Short mmCIF file of C-alpha atoms in Angstrom, two decimals:
data_model
loop_
_atom_site.label_atom_id
_atom_site.label_comp_id
_atom_site.label_asym_id
_atom_site.label_seq_id
_atom_site.Cartn_x
_atom_site.Cartn_y
_atom_site.Cartn_z
CA UNK X 1168 120.24 105.64 105.72
CA UNK X 1169 116.96 106.04 106.97
CA UNK X 1170 115.79 109.16 107.99
CA UNK X 1171 115.30 109.01 112.21
CA UNK X 1172 111.64 109.03 113.34
CA UNK X 1173 110.97 111.43 116.40
CA UNK X 1174 108.43 110.31 118.66
CA UNK X 1175 106.72 113.60 118.70
CA UNK X 1176 106.00 113.62 114.95
CA UNK X 1177 102.48 111.77 114.19
CA UNK X 1178 102.18 108.51 112.75
CA UNK X 1179 101.34 109.82 109.28
CA UNK X 1180 104.36 112.03 109.40
CA UNK X 1181 106.72 108.93 110.32
CA UNK X 1182 105.23 106.97 107.40
CA UNK X 1183 106.11 109.81 104.84
CA UNK X 1184 109.49 109.75 106.43
CA UNK X 1185 109.62 105.88 105.72
CA UNK X 1186 108.43 106.70 102.26
CA UNK X 1187 111.49 108.88 101.56
CA UNK X 1188 113.85 106.36 102.87
CA UNK X 1189 112.70 103.72 100.68
CA UNK X 1190 112.71 105.97 97.50
CA UNK X 1191 116.20 106.81 98.51
CA UNK X 1192 117.10 103.11 98.96
CA UNK X 1193 115.81 102.16 95.82
CA UNK X 1194 117.50 104.95 93.85
CA UNK X 1195 120.93 103.98 95.43
CA UNK X 1196 120.34 100.40 94.63
CA UNK X 1197 119.76 101.47 90.84
CA UNK X 1198 123.03 103.20 90.78
CA UNK X 1199 125.13 100.19 92.50
CA UNK X 1200 127.39 98.42 90.54
CA UNK X 1201 129.73 95.21 91.78
CA UNK X 1202 132.75 93.79 90.89
CA UNK X 1203 134.25 90.35 91.78
CA UNK X 1204 137.80 92.41 91.82
CA UNK X 1205 137.03 94.45 95.08
CA UNK X 1206 135.28 94.25 98.48
CA UNK X 1207 132.15 96.22 97.33
CA UNK X 1208 132.01 98.03 100.21
CA UNK X 1209 128.93 100.21 98.61
CA UNK X 1210 127.01 97.03 98.70
CA UNK X 1211 127.73 96.27 102.24
CA UNK X 1212 126.16 99.80 103.18
CA UNK X 1213 123.24 98.78 100.87
CA UNK X 1214 122.76 95.68 103.62
CA UNK X 1215 122.92 97.72 106.54
CA UNK X 1216 120.47 100.23 105.19
CA UNK X 1217 118.22 97.39 104.22
CA UNK X 1218 118.41 96.18 107.34
CA UNK X 1219 117.79 99.30 109.11
CA UNK X 1220 114.65 99.81 106.47
CA UNK X 1221 112.97 96.69 107.65
CA UNK X 1222 113.36 97.45 111.40
CA UNK X 1223 111.93 101.17 110.48
CA UNK X 1224 109.05 99.43 109.26
CA UNK X 1225 108.63 96.77 111.95
CA UNK X 1226 108.82 99.52 114.62
CA UNK X 1227 106.04 101.58 112.74
CA UNK X 1228 103.72 98.92 112.28
CA UNK X 1229 104.17 98.13 115.99
CA UNK X 1230 103.25 101.91 116.73
CA UNK X 1231 100.31 101.64 114.64
CA UNK X 1232 98.98 98.43 116.26
CA UNK X 1233 99.50 99.98 119.94
CA UNK X 1234 97.06 102.73 119.25
CA UNK X 1235 93.67 102.46 120.93
CA UNK X 1236 91.82 102.51 117.72
CA UNK X 1237 88.92 100.61 116.43
CA UNK X 1238 90.69 98.31 113.57
CA UNK X 1239 88.76 99.36 110.56
CA UNK X 1240 89.48 97.38 107.32
CA UNK X 1241 91.28 100.42 105.88
CA UNK X 1242 93.55 100.66 108.96
CA UNK X 1243 94.33 97.38 109.15
CA UNK X 1244 95.29 97.31 105.38
CA UNK X 1245 97.61 100.38 106.00
CA UNK X 1246 99.12 98.39 108.92
CA UNK X 1247 99.58 95.31 107.04
CA UNK X 1248 101.25 97.19 104.18
CA UNK X 1249 103.85 98.68 106.46
CA UNK X 1250 104.50 95.00 108.07
CA UNK X 1251 104.84 93.77 104.40
CA UNK X 1252 107.27 96.66 103.50
CA UNK X 1253 109.60 95.49 106.14
CA UNK X 1254 109.68 92.00 105.04
CA UNK X 1255 110.52 92.86 101.50
CA UNK X 1256 113.38 94.54 103.05
CA UNK X 1257 114.56 92.10 104.87
CA UNK X 1258 114.04 89.68 101.66
CA UNK X 1259 116.05 92.24 99.86
CA UNK X 1260 118.69 92.03 102.67
CA UNK X 1261 118.70 88.10 101.93
CA UNK X 1262 119.15 88.93 98.28
CA UNK X 1263 121.90 90.89 98.94
CA UNK X 1264 123.66 88.96 101.03
CA UNK X 1265 123.79 85.97 98.75
CA UNK X 1266 125.06 88.39 96.03
CA UNK X 1267 127.97 89.43 98.27
CA UNK X 1268 128.48 85.51 98.89
CA UNK X 1269 128.66 84.63 95.16
CA UNK X 1270 131.16 87.43 94.54
CA UNK X 1271 133.31 86.66 97.41
CA UNK X 1272 133.62 82.75 96.64
CA UNK X 1273 134.41 83.74 92.70
CA UNK X 1274 136.82 86.38 94.05
CA UNK X 1275 138.54 84.11 96.39
CA UNK X 1276 138.43 80.70 94.25
CA UNK X 1277 136.48 78.94 96.99
CA UNK X 1278 133.95 76.24 96.90
CA UNK X 1279 130.27 77.64 97.32
CA UNK X 1280 128.31 76.69 100.46
CA UNK X 1281 126.74 73.54 98.49
CA UNK X 1282 130.31 72.30 97.51
CA UNK X 1283 130.09 73.28 94.32
CA UNK X 1284 133.26 74.84 92.79
CA UNK X 1285 133.45 78.66 92.58
CA UNK X 1286 131.61 80.39 89.56
CA UNK X 1287 133.77 82.20 86.81
CA UNK X 1288 133.99 85.84 87.06
CA UNK X 1289 131.26 86.12 84.21
CA UNK X 1290 128.61 83.55 85.72
CA UNK X 1291 129.18 85.24 89.26
CA UNK X 1292 128.52 88.68 87.80
CA UNK X 1293 125.66 87.23 85.96
CA UNK X 1294 124.32 86.06 89.23
CA UNK X 1295 124.94 89.27 90.93
CA UNK X 1296 123.03 91.22 88.55
CA UNK X 1297 119.92 89.14 88.83
CA UNK X 1298 120.06 89.23 92.65
CA UNK X 1299 120.36 92.86 92.68
CA UNK X 1300 117.70 93.38 90.11
CA UNK X 1301 115.47 90.96 92.60
CA UNK X 1302 116.47 93.49 95.70
CA UNK X 1303 115.44 96.33 93.37
CA UNK X 1304 112.19 95.09 92.48
CA UNK X 1305 111.22 94.03 96.11
CA UNK X 1306 111.41 97.70 97.32
CA UNK X 1307 110.80 99.79 93.95
CA UNK X 1308 107.33 100.69 95.29
CA UNK X 1309 108.22 101.12 98.77
CA UNK X 1310 107.68 104.84 98.72
CA UNK X 1311 104.13 104.83 96.97
CA UNK X 1312 102.88 102.38 99.32
CA UNK X 1313 104.13 103.92 102.59
CA UNK X 1314 103.20 107.30 101.58
CA UNK X 1315 99.40 105.95 100.60
CA UNK X 1316 99.70 104.16 104.00
CA UNK X 1317 100.16 107.66 105.77
CA UNK X 1318 96.97 109.07 103.96
CA UNK X 1319 94.93 106.09 104.95
CA UNK X 1320 96.16 106.18 108.51
CA UNK X 1321 95.58 110.08 108.96
CA UNK X 1322 91.95 109.66 107.70
CA UNK X 1323 91.42 106.84 110.02
CA UNK X 1324 92.71 108.67 112.90
CA UNK X 1325 90.70 111.69 112.12
CA UNK X 1326 87.79 109.94 111.88
CA UNK X 1327 87.92 108.11 114.97
CA UNK X 1328 89.03 111.59 116.45
CA UNK X 1329 92.55 110.42 117.66
CA UNK X 1330 95.06 113.08 118.22
CA UNK X 1331 94.95 116.34 117.55
CA UNK X 1332 93.51 118.25 114.19
CA UNK X 1333 95.98 119.66 111.98
CA UNK X 1334 96.09 123.33 111.18
CA UNK X 1335 95.15 124.64 107.73
CA UNK X 1336 98.03 124.92 105.40
CA UNK X 1337 97.56 127.18 102.57
CA UNK X 1338 98.36 125.76 99.22
CA UNK X 1339 96.89 126.06 95.85
CA UNK X 1340 95.25 123.08 94.45
CA UNK X 1341 98.45 122.41 91.99
CA UNK X 1342 100.88 122.80 95.03
CA UNK X 1343 98.98 120.44 97.18
CA UNK X 1344 99.17 117.58 94.11
CA UNK X 1345 102.80 118.22 93.79
CA UNK X 1346 103.39 117.92 97.46
CA UNK X 1347 101.66 114.49 97.04
CA UNK X 1348 103.99 113.65 94.52
CA UNK X 1349 106.99 114.34 96.31
CA UNK X 1350 105.81 112.34 99.40
CA UNK X 1351 105.31 109.41 96.93
CA UNK X 1352 108.78 109.76 95.58
CA UNK X 1353 107.90 110.67 91.99
CA UNK X 1354 109.29 114.01 91.47
CA UNK X 1355 112.55 114.63 89.72
CA UNK X 1356 114.46 118.12 88.98
CA UNK X 1357 116.71 118.29 86.11
CA UNK X 1358 119.65 120.99 85.43
CA UNK X 1359 121.47 120.94 82.02
CA UNK X 1360 123.17 124.04 81.43
CA UNK X 1361 120.87 127.19 82.01
CA UNK X 1362 117.99 125.00 81.06
CA UNK X 1363 115.73 123.19 84.09
CA UNK X 1364 112.88 120.95 84.11
CA UNK X 1365 111.08 119.15 86.84
CA UNK X 1366 108.77 116.11 86.05
CA UNK X 1367 106.10 113.98 88.01
CA UNK X 1368 105.72 110.52 86.35
CA UNK X 1369 107.44 111.62 83.15
CA UNK X 1370 104.97 114.57 82.94
CA UNK X 1371 106.24 118.32 83.37
CA UNK X 1372 105.90 120.11 86.61
CA UNK X 1373 105.19 123.91 87.13
CA UNK X 1374 109.02 125.03 88.23
CA UNK X 1375 107.18 128.00 90.23
CA UNK X 1376 105.07 125.91 92.12
CA UNK X 1377 108.22 123.55 93.04
CA UNK X 1378 110.41 126.69 93.74
CA UNK X 1379 107.52 128.17 96.01
CA UNK X 1380 107.27 124.77 98.11
CA UNK X 1381 111.03 124.83 98.53
CA UNK X 1382 111.05 128.32 99.43
CA UNK X 1383 108.37 127.58 102.39
CA UNK X 1384 111.02 125.01 103.29
CA UNK X 1385 108.53 121.99 102.69
CA UNK X 1386 111.02 120.12 100.09
CA UNK X 1387 114.68 119.48 99.40
CA UNK X 1388 116.63 118.56 96.30
CA UNK X 1389 119.06 115.88 96.64
CA UNK X 1390 121.40 114.51 93.96
CA UNK X 1391 119.90 111.76 92.21
CA UNK X 1392 121.84 108.76 92.40
CA UNK X 1393 120.09 106.95 89.24
CA UNK X 1394 120.68 110.01 86.64
CA UNK X 1395 123.68 112.37 86.98
CA UNK X 1396 121.97 115.70 86.21
CA UNK X 1397 119.04 115.11 88.01
CA UNK X 1398 117.94 115.66 91.49
CA UNK X 1399 115.11 113.70 93.44
CA UNK X 1400 112.65 116.01 95.83
CA UNK X 1401 112.10 114.77 99.13
CA UNK X 1402 109.83 116.16 101.81
CA UNK X 1403 111.34 118.01 104.92
CA UNK X 1404 110.14 117.35 108.19
CA UNK X 1405 108.06 120.56 107.56
CA UNK X 1406 107.06 119.19 104.32
CA UNK X 1407 105.74 115.97 105.79
CA UNK X 1408 103.65 117.97 108.44
CA UNK X 1409 102.06 119.73 105.69
CA UNK X 1410 101.33 116.91 103.85
CA UNK X 1411 99.77 115.07 106.69
CA UNK X 1412 97.86 118.13 107.00
CA UNK X 1413 96.22 117.77 103.63
CA UNK X 1414 94.90 114.12 104.13
CA UNK X 1415 92.49 115.40 106.55
CA UNK X 1416 89.92 118.28 107.13
CA UNK X 1417 91.93 121.15 108.69
CA UNK X 1418 91.00 122.71 111.74
CA UNK X 1419 89.30 125.93 110.87
CA UNK X 1420 90.68 129.17 111.64
CA UNK X 1421 89.28 130.52 115.13
CA UNK X 1422 86.02 132.71 114.30
CA UNK X 1423 86.07 136.61 115.32
CA UNK X 1424 83.86 137.84 117.20
CA UNK X 1425 81.06 139.94 115.59
CA UNK X 1426 82.02 143.45 115.88
CA UNK X 1427 78.83 145.04 117.31
CA UNK X 1428 78.16 148.69 116.01
CA UNK X 1429 77.45 151.54 118.86
CA UNK X 1430 73.38 151.69 118.58
CA UNK X 1431 72.32 155.09 117.36
CA UNK X 1432 70.69 157.23 120.03
CA UNK X 1433 66.82 157.15 119.92
CA UNK X 1434 65.47 160.95 119.32
CA UNK X 1435 62.27 161.51 120.98
CA UNK X 1436 59.53 162.53 118.91
CA UNK X 1437 58.15 165.85 120.14
CA UNK X 1438 54.32 166.66 120.01
CA UNK X 1439 52.63 169.70 119.01
#
């Protein structure tokens, strides 16, 4: 289910939340299996979640459009991409609904809407697999695209001095890169017996940095629906705020007033 967006969080943070929801949705589609024999309750949940994703993307693009900003090319592109993600989620709804109808007609041996006889079980499953693959492909880049739109929006809001400047977040360069990767939905943690490894786009990730971010409450690990022994890393609300802060120059720490040393007493010279 898509993460609720809170009105007090910034637009970039809400976009990062949407990115996580797209990643979860695509993972769950990858793990989905369908059958002619049952009612496919999991499929029905996926249809509902795809509709919720579409609604969330539409709401966010409208919020972006409602800000009193100069519409730079970069901001327009970010806003348009979120609107497109909403449409892609709606297209995924259409494919999943059509998939459900194909299975339903094959299960009940009823003619298809075009009057043609129902497909055989094998043909129905083949058609369903194609629809499922299309739905997954439509939303596969949603996490990455929404995260990059968040960065573009944050930088444009900062350039136009819209909203408060985020406070600095102390992160090493590698921790910051890792936080970005988590925001894009590309970090996975594997636990096989006593051994553990984390990967980003197939490359090893420092477990020390991953656990340091986790200890600060920036990320959580959730069971991967794609790989049984894996966990996908997601940003928490605190992590989304921290990542959004790295997109722009942070507010400097307040300067301390210079400490004035007491002036030494002048000794009066004495003459002979």
